[in-house]
PDB file of C-alpha atoms in Angstrom:
ATOM      1  CA  MET A   1     -15.503  30.741  35.481  1.00  0.00           C
ATOM      2  CA  GLY A   2     -15.753  29.091  39.107  1.00  0.00           C
ATOM      3  CA  ARG A   3     -16.274  25.452  36.972  1.00  0.00           C
ATOM      4  CA  SER A   4     -14.294  26.170  34.531  1.00  0.00           C
ATOM      5  CA  ARG A   5     -11.370  27.106  37.028  1.00  0.00           C
ATOM      6  CA  ASP A   6     -12.542  23.737  39.248  1.00  0.00           C
ATOM      7  CA  ASN A   7     -12.428  21.911  36.375  1.00  0.00           C
ATOM      8  CA  ARG A   8      -8.790  22.812  34.892  1.00  0.00           C
ATOM      9  CA  ARG A   9      -7.699  21.879  38.113  1.00  0.00           C
ATOM     10  CA  ARG A  10      -9.374  18.497  38.178  1.00  0.00           C
ATOM     11  CA  ALA A  11      -7.421  18.202  34.703  1.00  0.00           C
ATOM     12  CA  ALA A  12      -4.402  19.148  35.443  1.00  0.00           C
ATOM     13  CA  ALA A  13      -4.578  16.373  38.922  1.00  0.00           C
ATOM     14  CA  GLU A  14      -5.786  13.836  37.194  1.00  0.00           C
ATOM     15  CA  ALA A  15      -3.265  13.823  34.157  1.00  0.00           C
ATOM     16  CA  VAL A  16      -0.700  11.720  32.917  1.00  0.00           C
ATOM     17  CA  VAL A  17       2.575  12.434  31.683  1.00  0.00           C
ATOM     18  CA  GLU A  18       5.154  10.494  30.702  1.00  0.00           C
ATOM     19  CA  ALA A  19       7.876  10.233  28.550  1.00  0.00           C
ATOM     20  CA  VAL A  20       7.842   8.184  25.504  1.00  0.00           C
ATOM     21  CA  GLU A  21      10.682   7.433  23.408  1.00  0.00           C
ATOM     22  CA  GLY A  22       8.688  10.860  21.020  1.00  0.00           C
ATOM     23  CA  GLY A  23       8.608  13.202  23.789  1.00  0.00           C
ATOM     24  CA  LEU A  24       6.976  14.009  26.923  1.00  0.00           C
ATOM     25  CA  ALA A  25       3.173  12.281  26.418  1.00  0.00           C
ATOM     26  CA  GLU A  26       0.272  13.926  28.284  1.00  0.00           C
ATOM     27  CA  LEU A  27      -2.766  12.382  27.941  1.00  0.00           C
ATOM     28  CA  ILE A  28      -5.199  15.248  30.039  1.00  0.00           C
ATOM     29  CA  PRO A  29      -8.451  13.885  30.774  1.00  0.00           C
ATOM     30  CA  ASP A  30     -12.025  15.787  28.923  1.00  0.00           C
ATOM     31  CA  PRO A  31     -13.281  18.133  31.505  1.00  0.00           C
ATOM     32  CA  ASP A  32     -16.551  17.517  29.756  1.00  0.00           C
ATOM     33  CA  ARG A  33     -16.902  13.935  28.998  1.00  0.00           C
ATOM     34  CA  ALA A  34     -17.182  11.574  30.548  1.00  0.00           C
ATOM     35  CA  ARG A  35     -14.025   8.965  29.899  1.00  0.00           C
ATOM     36  CA  ALA A  36     -12.440  10.598  27.185  1.00  0.00           C
ATOM     37  CA  TRP A  37      -8.980  12.420  26.997  1.00  0.00           C
ATOM     38  CA  SER A  38      -6.590  13.933  24.943  1.00  0.00           C
ATOM     39  CA  LEU A  39      -2.618  12.873  23.867  1.00  0.00           C
ATOM     40  CA  LEU A  40       0.333  15.414  23.330  1.00  0.00           C
ATOM     41  CA  ILE A  41       2.846  14.613  22.661  1.00  0.00           C
ATOM     42  CA  ASP A  42       6.033  17.935  24.342  1.00  0.00           C
ATOM     43  CA  GLY A  43       2.665  20.318  24.408  1.00  0.00           C
ATOM     44  CA  ALA A  44       1.514  19.563  20.769  1.00  0.00           C
ATOM     45  CA  PRO A  45      -1.875  18.126  20.274  1.00  0.00           C
ATOM     46  CA  GLN A  46      -1.922  14.436  18.293  1.00  0.00           C
ATOM     47  CA  SER A  47      -5.620  12.756  19.823  1.00  0.00           C
ATOM     48  CA  HIS A  48      -8.788  13.104  21.165  1.00  0.00           C
ATOM     49  CA  VAL A  49      -9.902   9.395  23.170  1.00  0.00           C
ATOM     50  CA  ASP A  50     -13.813   8.401  24.192  1.00  0.00           C
ATOM     51  CA  LEU A  51     -13.691   4.944  25.258  1.00  0.00           C
ATOM     52  CA  ASP A  52     -17.812   5.394  25.899  1.00  0.00           C
ATOM     53  CA  ASP A  53     -18.336   6.554  22.630  1.00  0.00           C
ATOM     54  CA  PRO A  54     -15.153   5.457  19.933  1.00  0.00           C
ATOM     55  CA  ALA A  55     -17.096   7.381  17.289  1.00  0.00           C
ATOM     56  CA  HIS A  56     -16.827  10.620  18.352  1.00  0.00           C
ATOM     57  CA  LEU A  57     -14.421  12.451  16.471  1.00  0.00           C
ATOM     58  CA  SER A  58     -13.176  15.444  18.138  1.00  0.00           C
ATOM     59  CA  PHE A  59     -10.721  17.220  16.569  1.00  0.00           C
ATOM     60  CA  GLU A  60     -11.378  18.380  12.886  1.00  0.00           C
ATOM     61  CA  TYR A  61      -9.035  16.624  11.055  1.00  0.00           C
ATOM     62  CA  GLN A  62      -9.419  13.013  12.108  1.00  0.00           C
ATOM     63  CA  ARG A  63     -13.672  13.792  12.069  1.00  0.00           C
ATOM     64  CA  ARG A  64     -12.356  14.150   8.182  1.00  0.00           C
ATOM     65  CA  ILE A  65     -10.579  11.413   7.714  1.00  0.00           C
ATOM     66  CA  GLY A  66     -13.964  10.208   9.627  1.00  0.00           C
ATOM     67  CA  HIS A  67     -15.848  11.038   6.559  1.00  0.00           C
ATOM     68  CA  VAL A  68     -13.728   8.957   3.942  1.00  0.00           C
ATOM     69  CA  ILE A  69     -13.510   5.613   6.759  1.00  0.00           C
ATOM     70  CA  ASP A  70     -17.277   6.247   6.056  1.00  0.00           C
ATOM     71  CA  LEU A  71     -17.327   6.373   2.451  1.00  0.00           C
ATOM     72  CA  VAL A  72     -14.784   3.223   1.635  1.00  0.00           C
ATOM     73  CA  ALA A  73     -17.415   0.871   2.389  1.00  0.00           C
ATOM     74  CA  PRO A  74     -21.396   0.084   2.061  1.00  0.00           C
ATOM     75  CA  PRO A  75     -22.283   2.134   5.915  1.00  0.00           C
ATOM     76  CA  GLY A  76     -21.492  -0.815   8.102  1.00  0.00           C
ATOM     77  CA  LYS A  77     -19.791  -3.240   5.998  1.00  0.00           C
ATOM     78  CA  PRO A  78     -15.815  -4.937   7.154  1.00  0.00           C
ATOM     79  CA  VAL A  79     -13.137  -3.142   5.344  1.00  0.00           C
ATOM     80  CA  HIS A  80      -9.548  -4.524   6.179  1.00  0.00           C
ATOM     81  CA  ALA A  81      -7.557  -1.228   6.985  1.00  0.00           C
ATOM     82  CA  VAL A  82      -4.241  -0.161   8.261  1.00  0.00           C
ATOM     83  CA  HIS A  83      -3.406   3.672  10.067  1.00  0.00           C
ATOM     84  CA  LEU A  84      -0.018   4.700  10.317  1.00  0.00           C
ATOM     85  CA  GLY A  85       0.670   6.005  13.009  1.00  0.00           C
ATOM     86  CA  GLY A  86      -1.156   5.293  15.523  1.00  0.00           C
ATOM     87  CA  GLY A  87      -1.521   7.968  17.998  1.00  0.00           C
ATOM     88  CA  ALA A  88      -4.862   7.534  21.081  1.00  0.00           C
ATOM     89  CA  LEU A  89      -5.972   4.381  18.318  1.00  0.00           C
ATOM     90  CA  THR A  90      -8.314   7.490  17.049  1.00  0.00           C
ATOM     91  CA  LEU A  91      -9.230   6.500  13.954  1.00  0.00           C
ATOM     92  CA  ALA A  92      -8.349   2.535  14.210  1.00  0.00           C
ATOM     93  CA  ARG A  93     -10.613   2.902  17.119  1.00  0.00           C
ATOM     94  CA  TYR A  94     -13.861   4.712  14.972  1.00  0.00           C
ATOM     95  CA  THR A  95     -13.426   2.105  12.034  1.00  0.00           C
ATOM     96  CA  ALA A  96     -13.807  -0.484  15.152  1.00  0.00           C
ATOM     97  CA  ALA A  97     -16.945   1.002  16.129  1.00  0.00           C
ATOM     98  CA  THR A  98     -18.238   2.342  12.364  1.00  0.00           C
ATOM     99  CA  ARG A  99     -17.718  -0.862  11.478  1.00  0.00           C
ATOM    100  CA  PRO A 100     -17.945  -4.145  13.415  1.00  0.00           C
ATOM    101  CA  ARG A 101     -15.614  -7.197  12.388  1.00  0.00           C
ATOM    102  CA  SER A 102     -13.232  -5.166  10.701  1.00  0.00           C
ATOM    103  CA  THR A 103      -9.775  -6.567  10.742  1.00  0.00           C
ATOM    104  CA  GLN A 104      -7.015  -3.501  11.639  1.00  0.00           C
ATOM    105  CA  GLN A 105      -2.901  -3.131  11.279  1.00  0.00           C
ATOM    106  CA  VAL A 106      -1.659   0.211  13.455  1.00  0.00           C
ATOM    107  CA  VAL A 107       2.003   0.537  13.253  1.00  0.00           C
ATOM    108  CA  GLU A 108       3.525   3.393  15.265  1.00  0.00           C
ATOM    109  CA  ARG A 109       6.905   3.757  15.805  1.00  0.00           C
ATOM    110  CA  ASP A 110       6.881   4.396  19.325  1.00  0.00           C
ATOM    111  CA  ALA A 111       6.704   1.682  21.364  1.00  0.00           C
ATOM    112  CA  ALA A 112       7.125   3.565  24.522  1.00  0.00           C
ATOM    113  CA  LEU A 113       3.614   5.303  23.810  1.00  0.00           C
ATOM    114  CA  VAL A 114       2.146   1.995  22.390  1.00  0.00           C
ATOM    115  CA  GLN A 115       1.914   0.729  26.143  1.00  0.00           C
ATOM    116  CA  LEU A 116       1.338   3.613  27.430  1.00  0.00           C
ATOM    117  CA  VAL A 117      -2.506   4.014  25.155  1.00  0.00           C
ATOM    118  CA  ARG A 118      -3.164   0.774  25.921  1.00  0.00           C
ATOM    119  CA  ARG A 119      -2.635   0.709  30.070  1.00  0.00           C
ATOM    120  CA  GLU A 120      -4.583   3.704  30.492  1.00  0.00           C
ATOM    121  CA  LEU A 121      -6.900   4.144  27.627  1.00  0.00           C
ATOM    122  CA  PRO A 122      -7.574   0.517  26.657  1.00  0.00           C
ATOM    123  CA  LEU A 123      -8.716  -1.343  22.940  1.00  0.00           C
ATOM    124  CA  ASP A 124     -12.159  -2.915  23.002  1.00  0.00           C
ATOM    125  CA  PRO A 125     -11.547  -6.515  23.651  1.00  0.00           C
ATOM    126  CA  GLY A 126     -13.684  -7.538  20.830  1.00  0.00           C
ATOM    127  CA  ALA A 127     -11.868  -5.502  18.455  1.00  0.00           C
ATOM    128  CA  ARG A 128     -10.112  -6.391  16.440  1.00  0.00           C
ATOM    129  CA  ILE A 129      -6.646  -4.463  16.576  1.00  0.00           C
ATOM    130  CA  ARG A 130      -4.004  -5.606  15.227  1.00  0.00           C
ATOM    131  CA  VAL A 131      -1.313  -2.420  17.259  1.00  0.00           C
ATOM    132  CA  ARG A 132       2.444  -2.812  16.267  1.00  0.00           C
ATOM    133  CA  ALA A 133       5.440  -0.381  17.391  1.00  0.00           C
ATOM    134  CA  ALA A 134       7.561  -0.270  13.794  1.00  0.00           C
ATOM    135  CA  ASP A 135       8.686   2.553  11.169  1.00  0.00           C
ATOM    136  CA  ALA A 136       5.788   3.220   9.460  1.00  0.00           C
ATOM    137  CA  ARG A 137       7.430   2.228   6.148  1.00  0.00           C
ATOM    138  CA  GLU A 138       8.816  -0.728   7.220  1.00  0.00           C
ATOM    139  CA  GLY A 139       5.160  -1.626   8.885  1.00  0.00           C
ATOM    140  CA  LEU A 140       3.757  -1.051   5.784  1.00  0.00           C
ATOM    141  CA  ALA A 141       6.433  -3.225   4.121  1.00  0.00           C
ATOM    142  CA  LYS A 142       4.392  -6.499   5.613  1.00  0.00           C
ATOM    143  CA  VAL A 143       1.390  -5.799   4.650  1.00  0.00           C
ATOM    144  CA  PRO A 144       0.647  -8.669   2.376  1.00  0.00           C
ATOM    145  CA  ASP A 145      -0.251  -7.044  -1.107  1.00  0.00           C
ATOM    146  CA  GLY A 146      -3.975  -5.972  -2.045  1.00  0.00           C
ATOM    147  CA  TRP A 147      -5.186  -6.808   2.079  1.00  0.00           C
ATOM    148  CA  ALA A 148      -6.017  -3.705   2.098  1.00  0.00           C
ATOM    149  CA  ASP A 149      -9.044  -1.400   1.859  1.00  0.00           C
ATOM    150  CA  LEU A 150      -8.022   1.689   3.810  1.00  0.00           C
ATOM    151  CA  ILE A 151      -4.695   2.120   4.195  1.00  0.00           C
ATOM    152  CA  VAL A 152      -4.944   5.697   6.304  1.00  0.00           C
ATOM    153  CA  ALA A 153      -1.782   8.326   7.185  1.00  0.00           C
ATOM    154  CA  ASP A 154      -0.911  10.181  10.158  1.00  0.00           C
ATOM    155  CA  VAL A 155       2.604  10.145  10.807  1.00  0.00           C
ATOM    156  CA  PHE A 156       4.610  12.539  13.072  1.00  0.00           C
ATOM    157  CA  SER A 157       7.203  12.578  14.291  1.00  0.00           C
ATOM    158  CA  GLY A 158       7.884  15.904  17.178  1.00  0.00           C
ATOM    159  CA  ALA A 159       4.828  17.306  14.827  1.00  0.00           C
ATOM    160  CA  ARG A 160       6.542  16.773  11.453  1.00  0.00           C
ATOM    161  CA  THR A 161       6.028  14.210   9.057  1.00  0.00           C
ATOM    162  CA  PRO A 162       9.328  11.980   8.483  1.00  0.00           C
ATOM    163  CA  ALA A 163      11.306  12.600   4.186  1.00  0.00           C
ATOM    164  CA  HIS A 164      10.360   9.440   4.236  1.00  0.00           C
ATOM    165  CA  LEU A 165       6.682   8.530   4.251  1.00  0.00           C
ATOM    166  CA  THR A 166       6.574  11.870   1.100  1.00  0.00           C
ATOM    167  CA  SER A 167       7.825   9.917  -1.339  1.00  0.00           C
ATOM    168  CA  ALA A 168       7.307   8.687  -4.890  1.00  0.00           C
ATOM    169  CA  GLU A 169       8.320   5.309  -3.720  1.00  0.00           C
ATOM    170  CA  PHE A 170       6.461   5.727  -0.734  1.00  0.00           C
ATOM    171  CA  LEU A 171       3.460   5.681  -2.433  1.00  0.00           C
ATOM    172  CA  ASP A 172       4.062   2.369  -4.425  1.00  0.00           C
ATOM    173  CA  GLU A 173       4.321   0.823  -1.536  1.00  0.00           C
ATOM    174  CA  VAL A 174       0.874   2.102   0.126  1.00  0.00           C
ATOM    175  CA  ARG A 175      -0.075   2.042  -3.544  1.00  0.00           C
ATOM    176  CA  ARG A 176       1.203  -2.897  -3.750  1.00  0.00           C
ATOM    177  CA  ALA A 177      -1.086  -3.860   0.019  1.00  0.00           C
ATOM    178  CA  LEU A 178      -4.061  -1.433  -1.614  1.00  0.00           C
ATOM    179  CA  ARG A 179      -6.820  -3.838  -3.142  1.00  0.00           C
ATOM    180  CA  PRO A 180      -7.831  -2.924  -6.753  1.00  0.00           C
ATOM    181  CA  GLY A 181      -9.579  -0.349  -6.406  1.00  0.00           C
ATOM    182  CA  GLY A 182      -9.001   0.594  -2.688  1.00  0.00           C
ATOM    183  CA  VAL A 183      -8.141   3.974  -1.165  1.00  0.00           C
ATOM    184  CA  TYR A 184      -5.510   6.021   0.413  1.00  0.00           C
ATOM    185  CA  THR A 185      -6.025   8.770   2.855  1.00  0.00           C
ATOM    186  CA  ALA A 186      -3.597  11.563   4.843  1.00  0.00           C
ATOM    187  CA  ASN A 187      -3.351  13.359   6.729  1.00  0.00           C
ATOM    188  CA  LEU A 188      -1.068  16.688   5.477  1.00  0.00           C
ATOM    189  CA  ALA A 189      -0.015  19.319   7.318  1.00  0.00           C
ATOM    190  CA  ASP A 190       1.485  23.009   5.636  1.00  0.00           C
ATOM    191  CA  GLY A 191       2.084  26.334   5.620  1.00  0.00           C
ATOM    192  CA  PRO A 192       1.940  28.968   3.706  1.00  0.00           C
ATOM    193  CA  PRO A 193       3.571  29.463   1.389  1.00  0.00           C
ATOM    194  CA  LEU A 194       2.199  25.535   0.906  1.00  0.00           C
ATOM    195  CA  ALA A 195       5.433  23.472  -0.986  1.00  0.00           C
ATOM    196  CA  HIS A 196       4.431  21.285   0.769  1.00  0.00           C
ATOM    197  CA  LEU A 197       0.816  20.251   0.463  1.00  0.00           C
ATOM    198  CA  ARG A 198       1.746  21.494  -2.874  1.00  0.00           C
ATOM    199  CA  GLY A 199       4.134  18.707  -3.060  1.00  0.00           C
ATOM    200  CA  GLN A 200       2.738  16.296  -1.958  1.00  0.00           C
ATOM    201  CA  ILE A 201      -0.927  16.321  -4.004  1.00  0.00           C
ATOM    202  CA  ALA A 202       1.909  16.554  -6.613  1.00  0.00           C
ATOM    203  CA  THR A 203       3.464  13.652  -5.676  1.00  0.00           C
ATOM    204  CA  ALA A 204      -0.141  11.272  -5.442  1.00  0.00           C
ATOM    205  CA  ALA A 205      -1.129  12.561  -9.038  1.00  0.00           C
ATOM    206  CA  ALA A 206       2.038  10.803 -10.060  1.00  0.00           C
ATOM    207  CA  ARG A 207       0.588   7.599  -8.171  1.00  0.00           C
ATOM    208  CA  PHE A 208      -3.172   7.520  -8.421  1.00  0.00           C
ATOM    209  CA  ALA A 209      -5.910   8.864 -10.950  1.00  0.00           C
ATOM    210  CA  GLU A 210      -8.684  10.282  -8.933  1.00  0.00           C
ATOM    211  CA  LEU A 211      -7.173  12.959  -6.152  1.00  0.00           C
ATOM    212  CA  ALA A 212      -9.279  14.931  -4.073  1.00  0.00           C
ATOM    213  CA  LEU A 213      -8.093  17.055  -1.054  1.00  0.00           C
ATOM    214  CA  ILE A 214     -10.203  18.924   2.663  1.00  0.00           C
ATOM    215  CA  ALA A 215      -9.522  21.573   4.370  1.00  0.00           C
ATOM    216  CA  ASP A 216      -9.618  24.469   5.423  1.00  0.00           C
ATOM    217  CA  PRO A 217     -10.306  27.601   2.969  1.00  0.00           C
ATOM    218  CA  ALA A 218      -7.320  29.626   4.908  1.00  0.00           C
ATOM    219  CA  VAL A 219      -5.015  26.928   4.857  1.00  0.00           C
ATOM    220  CA  LEU A 220      -6.172  26.597   0.906  1.00  0.00           C
ATOM    221  CA  ARG A 221      -5.333  30.524   0.972  1.00  0.00           C
ATOM    222  CA  GLY A 222      -1.757  29.764   2.522  1.00  0.00           C
ATOM    223  CA  LYS A 223      -3.685  32.181   4.719  1.00  0.00           C
ATOM    224  CA  ARG A 224      -2.442  29.969   7.816  1.00  0.00           C
ATOM    225  CA  PHE A 225      -1.017  26.722   8.853  1.00  0.00           C
ATOM    226  CA  GLY A 226      -3.565  23.480   9.840  1.00  0.00           C
ATOM    227  CA  ASN A 227      -3.679  19.813   7.528  1.00  0.00           C
ATOM    228  CA  ALA A 228      -5.311  19.036   4.704  1.00  0.00           C
ATOM    229  CA  ILE A 229      -6.808  15.669   4.416  1.00  0.00           C
ATOM    230  CA  LEU A 230      -5.279  13.794   0.632  1.00  0.00           C
ATOM    231  CA  ILE A 231      -7.771  10.965  -0.666  1.00  0.00           C
ATOM    232  CA  ALA A 232      -6.546   9.531  -3.427  1.00  0.00           C
ATOM    233  CA  CYS A 233      -8.068   6.270  -5.172  1.00  0.00           C
ATOM    234  CA  ASP A 234      -7.938   4.747  -9.419  1.00  0.00           C
ATOM    235  CA  LEU A 235     -11.524   4.397  -9.459  1.00  0.00           C
ATOM    236  CA  PRO A 236     -13.936   7.732  -9.162  1.00  0.00           C
ATOM    237  CA  LEU A 237     -14.327   8.875  -5.172  1.00  0.00           C
ATOM    238  CA  PRO A 238     -17.493   9.904  -3.367  1.00  0.00           C
ATOM    239  CA  LEU A 239     -16.902  13.172  -4.136  1.00  0.00           C
ATOM    240  CA  ALA A 240     -20.705  15.191  -4.557  1.00  0.00           C
ATOM    241  CA  GLU A 241     -20.380  13.342  -0.575  1.00  0.00           C
ATOM    242  CA  LEU A 242     -17.299  14.393   0.541  1.00  0.00           C
ATOM    243  CA  THR A 243     -18.306  17.517  -0.708  1.00  0.00           C
ATOM    244  CA  ARG A 244     -21.368  17.864   1.555  1.00  0.00           C
ATOM    245  CA  ARG A 245     -19.718  16.180   4.672  1.00  0.00           C
ATOM    246  CA  ALA A 246     -16.935  18.747   5.007  1.00  0.00           C
ATOM    247  CA  ALA A 247     -19.211  22.046   4.471  1.00  0.00           C
ATOM    248  CA  SER A 248     -21.815  20.801   7.034  1.00  0.00           C
ATOM    249  CA  ASP A 249     -18.974  20.424   9.901  1.00  0.00           C
ATOM    250  CA  PRO A 250     -18.686  22.790  12.770  1.00  0.00           C
ATOM    251  CA  HIS A 251     -15.619  23.291  11.342  1.00  0.00           C
ATOM    252  CA  PRO A 252     -16.898  23.655   6.858  1.00  0.00           C
ATOM    253  CA  ALA A 253     -14.402  22.640   4.846  1.00  0.00           C
ATOM    254  CA  ARG A 254     -13.220  22.555   0.610  1.00  0.00           C
ATOM    255  CA  LEU A 255     -12.954  19.788  -1.319  1.00  0.00           C
ATOM    256  CA  GLU A 256     -10.412  21.059  -3.756  1.00  0.00           C
ATOM    257  CA  HIS A 257     -10.189  18.493  -6.810  1.00  0.00           C
ATOM    258  CA  GLY A 258      -9.709  17.415 -11.001  1.00  0.00           C
ATOM    259  CA  PRO A 259      -8.408  20.600 -12.658  1.00  0.00           C
ATOM    260  CA  ARG A 260      -8.679  23.269  -9.138  1.00  0.00           C
ATOM    261  CA  LEU A 261      -6.529  20.121  -7.830  1.00  0.00           C
ATOM    262  CA  THR A 262      -3.644  20.546 -10.534  1.00  0.00           C
ATOM    263  CA  ASP A 263      -3.893  24.164 -10.620  1.00  0.00           C
ATOM    264  CA  PHE A 264      -3.414  24.063  -6.634  1.00  0.00           C
ATOM    265  CA  THR A 265       0.098  22.109  -7.217  1.00  0.00           C
ATOM    266  CA  GLY A 266       1.404  25.067  -9.563  1.00  0.00           C
ATOM    267  CA  GLY A 267       3.717  22.983 -11.223  1.00  0.00           C
ATOM    268  CA  ALA A 268       5.180  20.937  -8.797  1.00  0.00           C
ATOM    269  CA  ALA A 269       7.262  17.662  -8.923  1.00  0.00           C
ATOM    270  CA  PRO A 270       6.862  14.488  -7.786  1.00  0.00           C
ATOM    271  CA  VAL A 271       8.845  13.597  -4.196  1.00  0.00           C
ATOM    272  CA  THR A 272      11.028  10.834  -4.470  1.00  0.00           C
ATOM    273  CA  ASP A 273      13.215   9.076  -1.922  1.00  0.00           C
ATOM    274  CA  THR A 274      16.186  11.644  -2.874  1.00  0.00           C
ATOM    275  CA  SER A 275      14.698  14.926  -2.743  1.00  0.00           C
ATOM    276  CA  ALA A 276      12.044  14.487   0.683  1.00  0.00           C
ATOM    277  CA  VAL A 277      11.918  16.440   3.657  1.00  0.00           C
ATOM    278  CA  ALA A 278      10.604  16.180   6.434  1.00  0.00           C
ATOM    279  CA  SER A 279       7.025  18.353   6.419  1.00  0.00           C
ATOM    280  CA  PRO A 280       7.372  21.749   8.099  1.00  0.00           C
ATOM    281  CA  ALA A 281       7.542  22.592  11.447  1.00  0.00           C
ATOM    282  CA  PRO A 282       4.296  24.538  13.047  1.00  0.00           C
ATOM    283  CA  PRO A 283       4.815  27.434  14.000  1.00  0.00           C
ATOM    284  CA  PRO A 284       4.585  27.797  18.108  1.00  0.00           C
ATOM    285  CA  SER A 285       1.539  29.723  17.755  1.00  0.00           C
ATOM    286  CA  VAL A 286      -0.150  26.915  16.786  1.00  0.00           C
ATOM    287  CA  PHE A 287      -0.338  25.248  20.022  1.00  0.00           C
ATOM    288  CA  ARG A 288      -1.546  27.703  21.978  1.00  0.00           C
TER     289      ARG A 288
END
């Protein structure tokens, strides 16, 4: 009990708190890892980074995206990756650590957050990561046609994904930037009755031939609010290995694909720019 209290005191003393465009950013040191930090925006956890071990992914949703990064190409092969939403640059760091010589572009709208992260959690100078302060969709429009092997969407503003990043027209821009056979993965957040998640799957199904979804079973059953990782491609996905990795995670998840995933949408219509709305706000209990 005493050590836990001491750790909390040390974390509070060493925390970096700064106003950014998206709210109040807090960098909280991890008492169990010497150079690891959690990023919170207005109290909502956004990222966790271990500067000594960038291949360590603490958040379960980031581990699930990590599985996609691991399987997008043969082990260790460099890739071209675009990250929409930067946070503490956790997934870009992970890609650089596990796939050296990869070339990556990060698009993060919050320029003040980018400056804070660069100052307090500096990137490895050898990592080929370019960070651009821009709106995700505007930044994606500047990616050359067919450039990306992988596009990761993890964009939240006030804990909600902006509406213009949920539409079929947005996915048209994703497809344009992907090479043939490239992979798109997105962090989606929703809770009961899962209308947003169902609509996002229907939208992706209208633009990609192959889909999979990884999530906690309780989220898929509409029992609680949580994250779901969408994976989309025009070529067959490594479903068996994704299933194995999701099931063996410290927080086991289920993978859905094929007819079961189609049935899950419940006949939801694809989202367009004219009908798009932001993802639902999480209930306050999620961050307690």
